[in-house]
Amino acid sequence: MEPKTLYEKLWSSHLVREEPDGTALIYIDRHLVHEVTSPQAFEGLKLAGRAPWRVHSIVATADHNTPTDHWDRGILDPVSRQQVETLDANIREVGALAYFPFKDERQGIVHVIGPENGATLPGMTVVCGDSHTSTHGAFACLAHGIGTSEVEHVLATQCLLQKKSRTLLVQVDGALPAGVTAKDVVLAIIGRIGTAGGNGYAIEFGGSAIRGLSMEGRMTVCNMAIEAGARAGMVAVDDTTIDYLRGLPFAPAGADWDRAVTYWRTLHSDDGARFDKVVRLDASQIEPQVTWGTSPEMVVPVGARVPDPAEVSDPVKREGIERALKYMGLAPNTPIGDIPVDQVFIGSCTNSRIEDLREAAAVAKGRTKAGSVKRVLVVPGSGLVKRQAEAEGLHEIFIAAGFEWREPGCSMCLAMNADRLEPGEHCASTSNRNFEGRQGAGGRTHLVSPAMAAAAAVTGRFTDVRTMQGA
Amino acid sequence: MEPVKIVDGLAVPLDRANVDTDAIIPKQFLKSIKRSGFGPNLFDEWRYLDQGEPGQDCSARPVNPDFVLNAPRYKGARILLTRDNFGCGSSREHAPWALADYGLQALIGPSFADIFFNNSFKNGLLPIVQPAAVVDTLFAECEATEGYRLVIDLAAQTITRPGGEVLGFEVDAFRKECLLNGWDDIGLTLRHADEIRAFEARRRIEHPYFFS
């Protein structure tokens, strides 16, 4: 038999039909729903008099608009509140496999709660009206973000209209140096291939460095596949995947578990499978990364300097760098370590899981927030992550360091709630996008790992975490 | 969706690469539960000098005179010229909703981000990919010529420049038919409901653990 890539296996096992021009209908196993991109879809469904196809595919939560403090006061912004209440009403009317509403103990960021509850399983197709759905590919799922029209399409038909993507293998071999994390790996990948490098591709992340990552680390890498332009990122199943899933609430049990595991063991690219493109990175050469500009590809190692546009010949690129430096308030050739940090955000669907919080706490332990840093927010990805962190005493480390320990949600990754930057503030952020205004109008985002964010919080600038004791 | 056949209109050049959907429509406007009304807040942070909030009367806000969409010569533009990787980032369909609500009907650029590209077709907004050199030429001509208009004929897959020169473009046959006819693709998919049901029944037997 012809060797197949993981993507080809997932694609062909979900193919319902294919038109002569390659437009295909693929079956959707899991539909994650949140409050921002679903109201118009539910409304459209209702207006057309259509019923949802399989409500048991739906797992829903409110995460983008929800506040991260003073939950007793509810949602103060009336527009945000209306959106969350609209989700409540829609799920009440339609139904779902599971709904974790605002204040529920299992509420959280949709890309954190799916995996931690076992609602994301290897071999599934997973969609959500959210570009960071690529996260779930860490479980060898075909998972990607969709628009609201497609949310409605999946609700109504349990299928998605798709064309097959090309395949890109990103192979990361070697041992990651101490202090270098999954976040640094994916930022280094984006720095290499660019934010459009994955356009039209499904990326498989492979190699010994990826296999050596925990599921949390793999989720961080797949989460940012979209920042490389690829709708979907994925990692093959191995023991790490299966060990993570065992015993989770929605994972199969008993004979079903054994049967599932037998199938899941087939979810890898076969030896000799052909990819349309292959990119290789040497893990031992990756250093802690910091973005300096307004696109995730504008990234350098912590010991480097911001670039000088005068050295760039392509006029569109040069103007892009000039515009980014102006927005970021940075002069060409500034050492990254000289950039002062005003706020720190530890959270988001990229880096808010228990392992991320442990990494940040290891750096924060016994240290305190630098006086020049106005605020450090630590926002766990879900109620379950929060509970686990508190059981381990991580919250006490953060609070002792002068960090704020918050309730779960998307928070300052996109600043739809009250957590945001003031114009001109520099933020060391563990989130995924450093676009203009992303964390608040005029805010200046620098993407880093949780350990690097904590290091910035206690030193007031970007500091190489490898030089800090205890990290 | 209204059918899209011919787009005949003024072009406006947005000369920056990697324009993300956060820039196209900032997050505070995503709190709306409607599909319409996003046009006044298209490119909000670039277009206005103050900070935009939902529900504001945008006609009274101070505009940024340096932003290309605010130049009087581009008022009423129907076609947006774009650079590489337009529409990257968030999957928010509010981005094509805002572009269409503003009055834009087609985009021409060297590349578009996947999710945005897909979302545009669902909203009667036609994204056209052209080679980078052609896009460079269109930018140069558009900037040099006041009242620069293009005529896009979707059925013929052609762009006609003011001098009469004709450029061809590629578009998926399926997407083209949907746009030309204004078809709702849910209705089209439901024509295959029996096939979906049969697939689902087979899958339920083969992988029951995905259905519990």
PDB file of N, CA and C in Angstrom, chain A residues 118 121-122 245-261 264, chain B residues 208-210 212:
ATOM      1  N   GLY A 118     -11.142  15.399  27.588  1.00  0.00           N
ATOM      2  CA  GLY A 118     -11.176  14.243  26.689  1.00  0.00           C
ATOM      3  C   GLY A 118     -12.216  14.373  25.593  1.00  0.00           C
ATOM      4  N   LEU A 121     -10.338  13.938  20.743  1.00  0.00           N
ATOM      5  CA  LEU A 121      -9.749  12.593  20.693  1.00  0.00           C
ATOM      6  C   LEU A 121      -9.024  12.386  19.365  1.00  0.00           C
ATOM      7  N   PRO A 122      -7.956  11.595  19.374  1.00  0.00           N
ATOM      8  CA  PRO A 122      -7.221  11.334  18.137  1.00  0.00           C
ATOM      9  C   PRO A 122      -8.147  10.782  17.051  1.00  0.00           C
ATOM     10  N   LEU A 245      -4.745  10.900  27.728  1.00  0.00           N
ATOM     11  CA  LEU A 245      -6.195  10.765  27.559  1.00  0.00           C
ATOM     12  C   LEU A 245      -6.841   9.791  28.544  1.00  0.00           C
ATOM     13  N   ARG A 246      -6.047   8.847  29.037  1.00  0.00           N
ATOM     14  CA  ARG A 246      -6.621   7.778  29.855  1.00  0.00           C
ATOM     15  C   ARG A 246      -7.366   8.360  31.060  1.00  0.00           C
ATOM     16  N   GLY A 247      -8.651   7.979  31.174  1.00  0.00           N
ATOM     17  CA  GLY A 247      -9.425   8.370  32.348  1.00  0.00           C
ATOM     18  C   GLY A 247     -10.098   9.729  32.282  1.00  0.00           C
ATOM     19  N   LEU A 248      -9.938  10.454  31.193  1.00  0.00           N
ATOM     20  CA  LEU A 248     -10.591  11.777  31.104  1.00  0.00           C
ATOM     21  C   LEU A 248     -12.102  11.603  30.906  1.00  0.00           C
ATOM     22  N   PRO A 249     -12.903  12.593  31.354  1.00  0.00           N
ATOM     23  CA  PRO A 249     -14.364  12.415  31.383  1.00  0.00           C
ATOM     24  C   PRO A 249     -15.001  11.943  30.068  1.00  0.00           C
ATOM     25  N   PHE A 250     -14.594  12.503  28.943  1.00  0.00           N
ATOM     26  CA  PHE A 250     -15.244  12.110  27.688  1.00  0.00           C
ATOM     27  C   PHE A 250     -14.420  11.117  26.868  1.00  0.00           C
ATOM     28  N   ALA A 251     -13.321  10.657  27.426  1.00  0.00           N
ATOM     29  CA  ALA A 251     -12.530   9.642  26.721  1.00  0.00           C
ATOM     30  C   ALA A 251     -13.232   8.295  26.857  1.00  0.00           C
ATOM     31  N   PRO A 252     -13.074   7.404  25.879  1.00  0.00           N
ATOM     32  CA  PRO A 252     -13.717   6.093  25.992  1.00  0.00           C
ATOM     33  C   PRO A 252     -13.145   5.296  27.159  1.00  0.00           C
ATOM     34  N   ALA A 253     -13.918   4.301  27.602  1.00  0.00           N
ATOM     35  CA  ALA A 253     -13.474   3.458  28.726  1.00  0.00           C
ATOM     36  C   ALA A 253     -13.744   1.994  28.371  1.00  0.00           C
ATOM     37  N   GLY A 254     -13.152   1.105  29.129  1.00  0.00           N
ATOM     38  CA  GLY A 254     -13.410  -0.333  28.969  1.00  0.00           C
ATOM     39  C   GLY A 254     -12.992  -0.832  27.592  1.00  0.00           C
ATOM     40  N   ALA A 255     -13.873  -1.653  27.005  1.00  0.00           N
ATOM     41  CA  ALA A 255     -13.553  -2.254  25.709  1.00  0.00           C
ATOM     42  C   ALA A 255     -13.422  -1.184  24.617  1.00  0.00           C
ATOM     43  N   ASP A 256     -14.216  -0.129  24.746  1.00  0.00           N
ATOM     44  CA  ASP A 256     -14.142   0.975  23.779  1.00  0.00           C
ATOM     45  C   ASP A 256     -12.758   1.626  23.799  1.00  0.00           C
ATOM     46  N   TRP A 257     -12.198   1.743  24.998  1.00  0.00           N
ATOM     47  CA  TRP A 257     -10.858   2.345  25.125  1.00  0.00           C
ATOM     48  C   TRP A 257      -9.836   1.508  24.348  1.00  0.00           C
ATOM     49  N   ASP A 258      -9.869   0.195  24.563  1.00  0.00           N
ATOM     50  CA  ASP A 258      -8.901  -0.680  23.885  1.00  0.00           C
ATOM     51  C   ASP A 258      -9.046  -0.589  22.372  1.00  0.00           C
ATOM     52  N   ARG A 259     -10.288  -0.568  21.951  1.00  0.00           N
ATOM     53  CA  ARG A 259     -10.553  -0.492  20.520  1.00  0.00           C
ATOM     54  C   ARG A 259     -10.043   0.842  19.958  1.00  0.00           C
ATOM     55  N   ALA A 260     -10.327   1.900  20.716  1.00  0.00           N
ATOM     56  CA  ALA A 260      -9.885   3.231  20.274  1.00  0.00           C
ATOM     57  C   ALA A 260      -8.363   3.300  20.198  1.00  0.00           C
ATOM     58  N   VAL A 261      -7.698   2.760  21.214  1.00  0.00           N
ATOM     59  CA  VAL A 261      -6.237   2.834  21.248  1.00  0.00           C
ATOM     60  C   VAL A 261      -5.639   2.091  20.052  1.00  0.00           C
ATOM     61  N   TRP A 264      -5.993   4.461  17.280  1.00  0.00           N
ATOM     62  CA  TRP A 264      -5.151   5.659  17.446  1.00  0.00           C
ATOM     63  C   TRP A 264      -3.691   5.362  17.114  1.00  0.00           C
TER      64      TRP A 264
ATOM     65  N   PRO B 208     -17.406   3.895  17.537  1.00  0.00           N
ATOM     66  CA  PRO B 208     -18.517   4.311  18.415  1.00  0.00           C
ATOM     67  C   PRO B 208     -18.103   5.342  19.464  1.00  0.00           C
ATOM     68  N   TYR B 209     -16.825   5.312  19.849  1.00  0.00           N
ATOM     69  CA  TYR B 209     -16.349   6.209  20.916  1.00  0.00           C
ATOM     70  C   TYR B 209     -16.331   7.676  20.500  1.00  0.00           C
ATOM     71  N   PHE B 210     -16.515   7.961  19.227  1.00  0.00           N
ATOM     72  CA  PHE B 210     -16.623   9.369  18.814  1.00  0.00           C
ATOM     73  C   PHE B 210     -18.055   9.888  18.959  1.00  0.00           C
ATOM     74  N   SER B 212     -20.151   9.047  21.731  1.00  0.00           N
ATOM     75  CA  SER B 212     -20.748   8.947  23.067  1.00  0.00           C
ATOM     76  C   SER B 212     -20.680  10.292  23.770  1.00  0.00           C
TER      77      SER B 212
END
